[in-house]
Amino acid sequence: MDYKLSNTAKEILLNNFQEKGFTIPSKGLYPFQWLWDSGFIAIGFAHFDIEKAKTEIKTLLNAQWENGFIPHIIFHDESNTYFPGPDFHQANLHAQANKKYKSTGMTQPPVTGFVLEKIYKIATEKEDILNFIKNNIDQVYKNHSYFYENRDPHNEGLVYIYHNWESGTDNSPIWDDIWESFDVPDYDFERRDTSHVDPSQRPTKKEYNYYLHIVDIAKECKYNDYKIAELSPFLVQDPLFNAMLIKSNNSLINLYKIIGNNDTKIEQLQKWQKKSITSFNSKLYDEELGAYIHFDLRNKKPIRFISSPSFSPLFAGIPNKEQAEKLINTMITKFGGENMYLCASFDPTSNRFDPKKYWRGPVWVNLNWIIYYGLLNYGYNDIAKQIKSDTLEILEKVGFYEYFDARKKAYTKEINGYGGSNFSWSAALYLDLINN
Ligand code: DGY
């Protein structure tokens, strides 16, 4: 295949890179540094500009809080193109918030550990990259300690998220029933996202009322995790979030072994790992659905829907062989087929599926990338090849958008992708996929 977009992908990353040492996900729509975006972006940079990959991670870690927490958005600059900004979030209500960087008081999937390992593998100057990792890995370890000490109130090895923005899959139909479970005020605010993107591709005003209200509750708790666990109406054990943590635990173990002299940390990581994987399989695996699902910790019940996050545990080596086989069968039968690109973000056979709206159905490049490596892990090379070629085909057809229609027939002449354009992680992960 002729990878004709490789230069365009590099240009997008270079254009989105900012003087202060981080990369915006997309101009206008997302004008700051986002945690998991930064991780994927660093992987893309590692393929052609390793110094920028290091800078991206370094800048992210600079914003870490004293307790190990890493925020989901770091507001490096002022911007009037995004809402809600730092004045709404007021992260400094938390006594240990970073004094130098303004941020949100919520986090995002903990990708940094596996990103470090991935960058180590990509880099050609191994000694140099290992030095970089040596200097930064303890901060990532501290972040994992933070999770296990503060976000796991029942000591299960599964951490909670208290906001849909922490999941990364912001308006997934998974949250719909949670929204039904409590009332919210009608906020008066000016949306900014819908001035960049067609509103039919973004969350609704009503959904934003919920998003803002849970931030307000967290603020009342002064972003104290124990209080949030008591009071937040949104409290979920998310399979994608926990799979990223488990994958990153594993990467930290591998990297500490290469570095040497870190036996105590390796032992601790292995303990977390064992407990997390056991609970993950007993609590988040739904035998009947043949998929991993979310658990609503507040209302104490499983959320029995299948989404692309359902397949992410493959990436972290969580399912046994038999579970992996079932999982892949579920993906092929519900999400696959001649007329569909892999992998829709939400079950296309469900009446909650919406092919155009943000996380309610469209294909996302980062989830495809996660599932691709997960399938390779388990030796499902043919279907791995398919998800990779689907991803490349879509990107080459319409360019580096934020998300894409999973229905092949939707690609008529006028079609392009959805959401933001010149989207950094779509470009970054394209560079990784074509180099694999
Ligand atoms: C947004 O503003 O839509 C972001 O995804 C929040 O993280």
Coordinates of C-alpha atoms and ligand atoms in Angstrom, one line a residue:
M1 CA 0.0 0.0 0.0
D2 CA 1.2 3.5 -0.8
Y3 CA 1.1 5.5 2.4
K4 CA 0.6 8.8 0.8
L5 CA -0.6 10.7 3.9
S6 CA 2.6 10.2 5.9
N7 CA 3.8 13.8 5.2
T8 CA 0.4 15.3 5.9
A9 CA 0.2 13.4 9.2
K10 CA 3.6 14.8 10.2
E11 CA 2.6 18.3 9.2
I12 CA -0.5 18.1 11.3
L13 CA 1.5 17.2 14.4
L14 CA 4.1 19.9 13.7
N15 CA 1.4 22.5 13.2
N16 CA -0.5 21.5 16.3
F17 CA 2.7 21.5 18.4
Q18 CA 2.8 24.6 20.6
E19 CA 5.8 26.7 21.9
K20 CA 5.1 25.7 25.5
G21 CA 5.9 22.1 24.7
F22 CA 2.6 20.3 24.1
T23 CA 0.4 19.5 21.1
I24 CA -3.3 20.6 20.8
P25 CA -5.6 17.9 19.7
S26 CA -7.4 20.2 17.1
K27 CA -7.3 23.9 16.5
G28 CA -10.2 25.9 18.0
L29 CA -12.2 22.9 19.3
Y30 CA -9.5 21.7 21.7
P31 CA -6.9 24.5 22.3
F32 CA -5.1 23.0 25.4
Q33 CA -3.2 19.8 26.4
W34 CA -5.3 16.7 26.9
L35 CA -3.9 13.8 28.9
W36 CA -4.6 10.8 26.7
D37 CA -4.3 12.8 23.5
S38 CA -0.8 13.7 24.5
G39 CA 0.1 10.0 25.0
F40 CA -1.0 9.0 21.5
I41 CA 0.6 12.1 20.0
A42 CA 3.9 11.3 21.6
I43 CA 3.8 7.9 19.9
G44 CA 3.3 9.6 16.6
F45 CA 6.2 12.0 17.2
A46 CA 8.5 9.1 18.2
H47 CA 8.4 8.0 14.6
F48 CA 10.0 11.1 13.3
D49 CA 10.9 13.6 16.0
I50 CA 11.8 11.8 19.3
E51 CA 12.7 15.1 21.0
K52 CA 9.1 16.3 20.6
A53 CA 7.8 13.0 21.9
K54 CA 9.8 13.4 25.0
T55 CA 8.8 17.1 25.4
E56 CA 5.1 16.1 25.1
I57 CA 5.4 13.6 28.0
K58 CA 7.6 15.9 30.1
T59 CA 5.1 18.8 29.8
L60 CA 2.3 16.5 30.8
L61 CA 4.2 15.2 33.8
N62 CA 5.1 18.7 34.9
A63 CA 1.4 19.3 35.5
Q64 CA 1.2 16.4 37.9
W65 CA -0.2 17.2 41.4
E66 CA 1.6 16.5 44.7
N67 CA -0.6 13.4 45.3
G68 CA 0.3 11.8 41.9
F69 CA -2.9 12.8 40.1
I70 CA -2.5 13.9 36.4
P71 CA -5.3 16.2 35.1
H72 CA -7.2 15.6 32.0
I73 CA -6.8 19.1 30.6
I74 CA -3.9 21.4 31.2
F75 CA -4.8 25.0 30.4
H76 CA -1.4 26.3 29.3
D77 CA -2.9 29.3 27.5
E78 CA -5.9 31.6 27.7
S79 CA -8.5 30.7 25.1
N80 CA -12.0 31.9 24.4
T81 CA -12.7 29.1 22.0
Y82 CA -13.4 26.4 24.6
F83 CA -15.9 26.0 27.4
P84 CA -15.7 25.1 30.3
G85 CA -12.3 26.6 31.0
P86 CA -10.2 26.9 34.2
D87 CA -12.5 29.3 35.9
F88 CA -15.3 26.8 35.8
H89 CA -13.2 23.8 36.9
Q90 CA -11.3 25.6 39.8
A91 CA -8.9 22.7 40.3
N92 CA -7.0 24.7 42.9
L93 CA -9.9 23.8 45.4
H94 CA -7.8 20.7 45.9
A95 CA -4.9 21.5 48.4
Q96 CA -2.4 19.4 46.4
A97 CA -3.2 20.8 43.0
N98 CA -0.3 21.9 40.9
K99 CA 0.6 25.4 41.8
K100 CA 2.1 26.3 38.4
Y101 CA -0.4 24.8 35.9
K102 CA -4.1 25.5 35.7
S103 CA -6.0 22.4 35.0
T104 CA -9.2 20.4 35.4
G105 CA -9.8 18.4 38.6
M106 CA -10.5 15.2 36.7
T107 CA -8.2 12.8 34.9
Q108 CA -8.3 10.6 31.7
P109 CA -7.4 7.0 30.8
P110 CA -3.8 6.4 32.2
V111 CA -2.0 5.8 29.0
T112 CA 1.4 7.2 30.0
G113 CA 3.0 3.9 31.2
F114 CA 2.4 2.1 27.9
V115 CA 3.3 5.1 25.9
L116 CA 6.7 5.2 27.6
E117 CA 7.3 1.5 26.7
K118 CA 6.0 2.1 23.1
I119 CA 8.4 5.0 22.7
Y120 CA 11.2 2.9 24.0
K121 CA 10.5 0.3 21.3
I122 CA 10.2 2.9 18.5
A123 CA 13.3 5.0 19.4
T124 CA 16.6 4.1 17.6
E125 CA 18.9 5.7 20.3
K126 CA 18.1 3.2 23.1
E127 CA 20.5 4.6 25.7
D128 CA 19.2 8.1 25.3
I129 CA 15.5 7.1 25.5
L130 CA 16.2 4.9 28.5
N131 CA 17.8 7.8 30.3
F132 CA 14.7 9.8 29.6
I133 CA 12.5 7.0 30.9
K134 CA 14.7 6.6 34.0
N135 CA 14.2 10.3 34.8
N136 CA 10.4 10.2 34.4
I137 CA 9.1 6.8 35.2
D138 CA 8.7 7.3 38.9
Q139 CA 6.2 10.0 38.3
V140 CA 4.1 7.6 36.3
Y141 CA 4.5 5.0 39.1
K142 CA 3.3 7.7 41.5
N143 CA 0.3 8.2 39.3
H144 CA -0.6 4.5 39.5
S145 CA -0.2 4.6 43.4
Y146 CA -2.5 7.5 43.4
F147 CA -5.2 5.5 41.6
Y148 CA -4.9 2.4 43.8
E149 CA -4.9 4.5 47.0
N150 CA -7.6 7.0 46.2
R151 CA -9.9 5.6 43.5
D152 CA -10.6 2.1 44.7
P153 CA -12.8 2.5 47.8
H154 CA -13.7 -1.2 48.1
N155 CA -10.1 -2.4 47.5
E156 CA -11.0 -4.4 44.5
G157 CA -8.2 -3.5 42.2
L158 CA -10.6 -1.6 40.0
V159 CA -10.5 2.1 40.0
Y160 CA -13.5 4.4 39.5
I161 CA -14.1 7.4 37.3
Y162 CA -16.5 10.1 38.6
H163 CA -17.1 11.9 35.3
N164 CA -17.8 10.8 31.7
W165 CA -15.0 13.2 30.6
E166 CA -12.6 11.0 32.6
S167 CA -13.7 8.0 30.5
G168 CA -12.6 9.7 27.3
T169 CA -15.7 8.3 25.7
D170 CA -17.6 11.4 26.6
N171 CA -21.2 11.0 25.5
S172 CA -21.4 7.2 25.1
P173 CA -24.9 5.8 25.4
I174 CA -23.4 3.8 28.3
W175 CA -24.1 6.8 30.5
D176 CA -27.7 7.4 29.4
D177 CA -29.2 5.5 32.3
I178 CA -27.0 7.2 34.8
W179 CA -28.3 10.6 33.6
E180 CA -31.8 9.3 34.2
S181 CA -31.0 8.6 37.8
F182 CA -30.6 12.2 39.0
D183 CA -31.9 15.7 38.3
V184 CA -29.8 18.6 37.2
P185 CA -30.2 22.4 37.0
D186 CA -30.5 24.0 33.6
Y187 CA -27.2 25.8 33.2
D188 CA -26.9 29.1 31.5
F189 CA -23.7 29.0 29.4
E190 CA -22.3 29.6 26.0
R191 CA -21.3 26.5 24.1
R192 CA -18.1 26.9 22.1
D193 CA -17.7 23.4 20.7
T194 CA -20.8 23.8 18.5
S195 CA -19.3 26.9 16.8
H196 CA -16.5 24.6 15.5
V197 CA -18.5 21.5 14.8
D198 CA -22.0 20.7 13.5
P199 CA -24.1 20.3 16.6
S200 CA -25.5 17.0 15.3
Q201 CA -22.1 15.5 15.8
R202 CA -21.7 16.8 19.4
P203 CA -23.3 16.2 22.8
T204 CA -26.6 17.9 23.5
K205 CA -27.2 20.9 25.8
K206 CA -29.0 18.6 28.2
E207 CA -26.0 16.3 28.3
Y208 CA -23.8 19.3 29.1
N209 CA -26.1 20.2 32.0
Y210 CA -25.1 16.8 33.5
Y211 CA -21.4 17.2 32.7
L212 CA -21.3 20.6 34.4
H213 CA -23.3 19.5 37.4
I214 CA -21.0 16.6 38.3
V215 CA -18.1 19.0 38.1
D216 CA -20.0 21.3 40.5
I217 CA -20.5 18.3 42.9
A218 CA -16.8 17.5 42.7
K219 CA -16.0 21.1 43.5
E220 CA -18.2 21.0 46.5
C221 CA -16.0 18.0 47.6
K222 CA -12.9 20.1 46.9
Y223 CA -11.9 17.4 44.5
N224 CA -11.4 15.0 47.4
D225 CA -11.6 11.5 46.0
Y226 CA -13.1 9.9 49.1
K227 CA -15.9 12.5 49.3
I228 CA -16.5 12.2 45.6
A229 CA -16.9 8.4 46.0
E230 CA -19.5 9.2 48.7
L231 CA -21.4 11.9 46.9
S232 CA -21.0 11.8 43.1
P233 CA -24.1 10.5 41.3
F234 CA -21.7 9.3 38.6
L235 CA -19.3 6.6 39.8
V236 CA -18.3 4.0 37.3
Q237 CA -15.7 1.2 36.9
D238 CA -14.9 1.6 33.3
P239 CA -13.3 -1.3 31.3
L240 CA -11.4 1.0 29.0
F241 CA -10.0 3.1 31.8
N242 CA -9.0 0.1 33.9
A243 CA -7.5 -1.8 30.9
M244 CA -5.3 1.2 30.2
L245 CA -4.1 1.2 33.8
I246 CA -3.4 -2.5 33.7
K247 CA -1.6 -2.3 30.4
S248 CA 0.4 0.6 31.8
N249 CA 1.2 -1.4 35.0
N250 CA 2.6 -4.1 32.7
S251 CA 4.7 -1.6 30.8
L252 CA 6.1 -0.1 34.0
I253 CA 7.1 -3.6 35.1
N254 CA 8.9 -4.2 31.8
L255 CA 10.6 -0.9 31.9
Y256 CA 11.7 -1.2 35.5
K257 CA 13.2 -4.6 34.7
I258 CA 15.2 -3.0 31.9
I259 CA 16.4 -0.2 34.2
G260 CA 17.2 -2.6 37.1
N261 CA 17.3 -2.0 40.9
N262 CA 13.6 -1.4 41.2
D263 CA 12.4 -4.7 42.8
T264 CA 10.1 -3.2 45.4
K265 CA 8.2 -1.2 42.8
I266 CA 8.0 -4.2 40.5
E267 CA 6.6 -6.3 43.3
Q268 CA 4.0 -3.7 44.1
L269 CA 3.0 -3.4 40.5
Q270 CA 2.7 -7.2 40.2
K271 CA 0.4 -7.2 43.3
W272 CA -1.8 -4.5 41.8
Q273 CA -1.8 -6.3 38.5
K274 CA -2.9 -9.7 39.9
K275 CA -5.7 -8.2 41.9
S276 CA -6.9 -5.9 39.1
I277 CA -7.0 -8.7 36.5
T278 CA -8.8 -11.1 38.7
S279 CA -11.5 -8.5 39.6
F280 CA -11.7 -7.3 36.1
N281 CA -12.6 -10.8 34.8
S282 CA -15.0 -11.6 37.6
K283 CA -16.8 -8.2 37.7
L284 CA -16.6 -6.7 34.3
Y285 CA -16.9 -9.8 32.0
D286 CA -20.4 -10.5 30.9
E287 CA -20.6 -14.2 29.9
E288 CA -24.0 -13.9 28.2
L289 CA -23.0 -10.8 26.1
G290 CA -19.6 -12.3 25.4
A291 CA -18.0 -8.9 26.2
Y292 CA -16.6 -6.7 28.9
I293 CA -19.0 -4.1 30.3
H294 CA -19.1 -1.1 32.6
F295 CA -20.2 -1.3 36.2
D296 CA -22.2 1.5 37.8
L297 CA -20.7 1.7 41.3
R298 CA -23.1 4.3 42.5
N299 CA -26.3 2.4 41.7
K300 CA -24.5 -1.0 42.2
K301 CA -25.4 -2.6 38.9
P302 CA -23.7 -3.7 35.7
I303 CA -24.3 -1.5 32.6
R304 CA -25.0 -4.2 30.0
F305 CA -24.1 -2.6 26.7
I306 CA -21.4 -3.4 24.2
S307 CA -19.1 -0.6 23.0
S308 CA -15.6 -0.5 21.5
P309 CA -14.2 -0.2 25.0
S310 CA -15.6 -3.7 25.6
F311 CA -12.8 -5.0 23.4
S312 CA -9.9 -2.9 24.9
P313 CA -9.0 -5.6 27.5
L314 CA -7.4 -7.6 24.7
F315 CA -4.7 -4.8 24.6
A316 CA -3.9 -5.4 28.2
G317 CA -3.8 -9.2 28.1
I318 CA -6.8 -9.5 30.5
P319 CA -9.1 -12.1 28.9
N320 CA -8.1 -15.8 28.8
K321 CA -8.1 -17.6 25.5
E322 CA -11.7 -18.6 25.6
Q323 CA -12.9 -15.2 26.6
A324 CA -10.8 -13.6 23.9
E325 CA -12.4 -15.9 21.3
K326 CA -15.9 -15.0 22.5
L327 CA -15.0 -11.3 22.6
I328 CA -13.8 -11.4 19.0
N329 CA -16.8 -13.3 17.9
T330 CA -19.0 -10.6 19.5
M331 CA -17.1 -7.9 17.7
I332 CA -17.3 -9.6 14.3
T333 CA -21.0 -10.5 14.5
K334 CA -22.2 -7.2 16.0
F335 CA -19.7 -4.6 14.7
G336 CA -18.4 -6.3 11.6
G337 CA -19.9 -7.4 8.3
E338 CA -19.4 -6.4 4.7
N339 CA -21.1 -3.0 5.1
M340 CA -19.3 -1.8 8.2
Y341 CA -15.9 -0.5 8.9
L342 CA -14.4 -1.8 12.2
C343 CA -14.9 -0.7 14.8
A344 CA -17.9 1.4 15.7
S345 CA -17.7 3.0 19.1
F346 CA -21.1 1.6 20.2
D347 CA -23.1 -1.5 19.3
P348 CA -24.5 -0.9 15.8
T349 CA -27.3 -3.4 16.5
S350 CA -28.6 -1.3 19.5
N351 CA -31.3 1.4 19.1
R352 CA -28.9 3.7 21.0
F353 CA -26.4 3.6 18.1
D354 CA -26.0 6.9 16.3
P355 CA -23.5 6.8 13.4
K356 CA -22.6 10.5 13.4
K357 CA -22.6 11.6 17.0
Y358 CA -19.3 11.7 18.8
W359 CA -19.0 8.5 21.0
R360 CA -22.4 7.1 20.2
G361 CA -21.4 5.1 17.1
P362 CA -18.6 6.6 15.0
V363 CA -15.2 4.9 14.5
W364 CA -12.3 6.4 16.5
V365 CA -8.7 5.9 15.4
N366 CA -7.3 5.5 19.0
L367 CA -9.8 2.7 19.9
N368 CA -9.0 1.0 16.6
W369 CA -5.3 1.2 17.4
I370 CA -5.9 -0.3 20.8
I371 CA -8.0 -3.1 19.5
Y372 CA -5.5 -3.7 16.6
Y373 CA -2.6 -4.3 19.0
G374 CA -5.0 -6.3 21.3
L375 CA -5.9 -8.7 18.4
L376 CA -2.2 -9.1 17.5
N377 CA -1.5 -10.0 21.2
Y378 CA -3.9 -13.0 20.9
G379 CA -2.7 -14.1 17.5
Y380 CA -5.8 -13.0 15.6
N381 CA -3.7 -11.6 12.8
D382 CA -6.4 -11.6 10.0
I383 CA -8.9 -9.6 11.9
A384 CA -6.1 -7.3 13.2
K385 CA -5.1 -6.7 9.6
Q386 CA -8.7 -5.9 8.8
I387 CA -9.1 -3.3 11.5
K388 CA -5.8 -1.8 10.4
S389 CA -6.7 -1.6 6.8
D390 CA -10.2 -0.3 7.6
T391 CA -8.6 2.5 9.6
L392 CA -6.1 3.4 6.9
E393 CA -8.7 3.2 4.2
I394 CA -11.0 5.7 6.0
L395 CA -8.2 8.1 6.7
E396 CA -7.0 8.0 3.2
K397 CA -10.5 8.5 1.9
V398 CA -11.4 11.6 3.9
G399 CA -8.4 12.8 5.9
F400 CA -7.4 13.2 9.5
Y401 CA -10.7 14.0 11.2
E402 CA -11.6 13.3 14.8
Y403 CA -14.2 10.5 14.2
F404 CA -15.7 8.7 11.2
D405 CA -18.8 6.9 10.0
A406 CA -18.7 3.2 10.4
R407 CA -21.2 2.6 7.6
K408 CA -19.4 2.1 4.3
K409 CA -22.4 3.3 2.4
A410 CA -22.2 6.7 4.1
Y411 CA -19.1 7.5 2.2
T412 CA -20.6 9.4 -0.7
K413 CA -18.9 12.2 -2.6
E414 CA -19.6 15.0 -0.1
I415 CA -18.8 13.0 3.0
N416 CA -15.9 13.8 5.2
G417 CA -15.1 12.8 8.8
Y418 CA -16.8 14.2 11.8
G419 CA -15.8 16.5 14.7
G420 CA -12.5 18.3 14.6
S421 CA -10.2 18.3 11.5
N422 CA -6.4 18.0 11.4
F423 CA -6.9 15.9 14.5
S424 CA -3.6 15.1 16.2
W425 CA -4.1 11.5 17.4
S426 CA -5.6 10.4 14.1
A427 CA -2.4 11.6 12.4
A428 CA -0.1 10.3 15.2
L429 CA -1.6 6.8 15.2
Y430 CA -1.7 6.6 11.4
L431 CA 2.1 7.1 11.5
D432 CA 2.4 4.3 14.0
L433 CA 0.1 1.9 12.0
I434 CA 1.9 2.4 8.8
N435 CA 5.2 1.8 10.5
N436 CA 4.1 -1.5 12.1
Ligands
DGY1 C1 -14.7 18.0 25.2 O1 -14.7 19.1 25.5 O2 -15.5 17.5 24.4 C2 -13.6 17.1 25.7 O3 -13.7 15.8 25.1 C3 -13.6 17.0 27.2 O4 -12.5 16.2 27.5

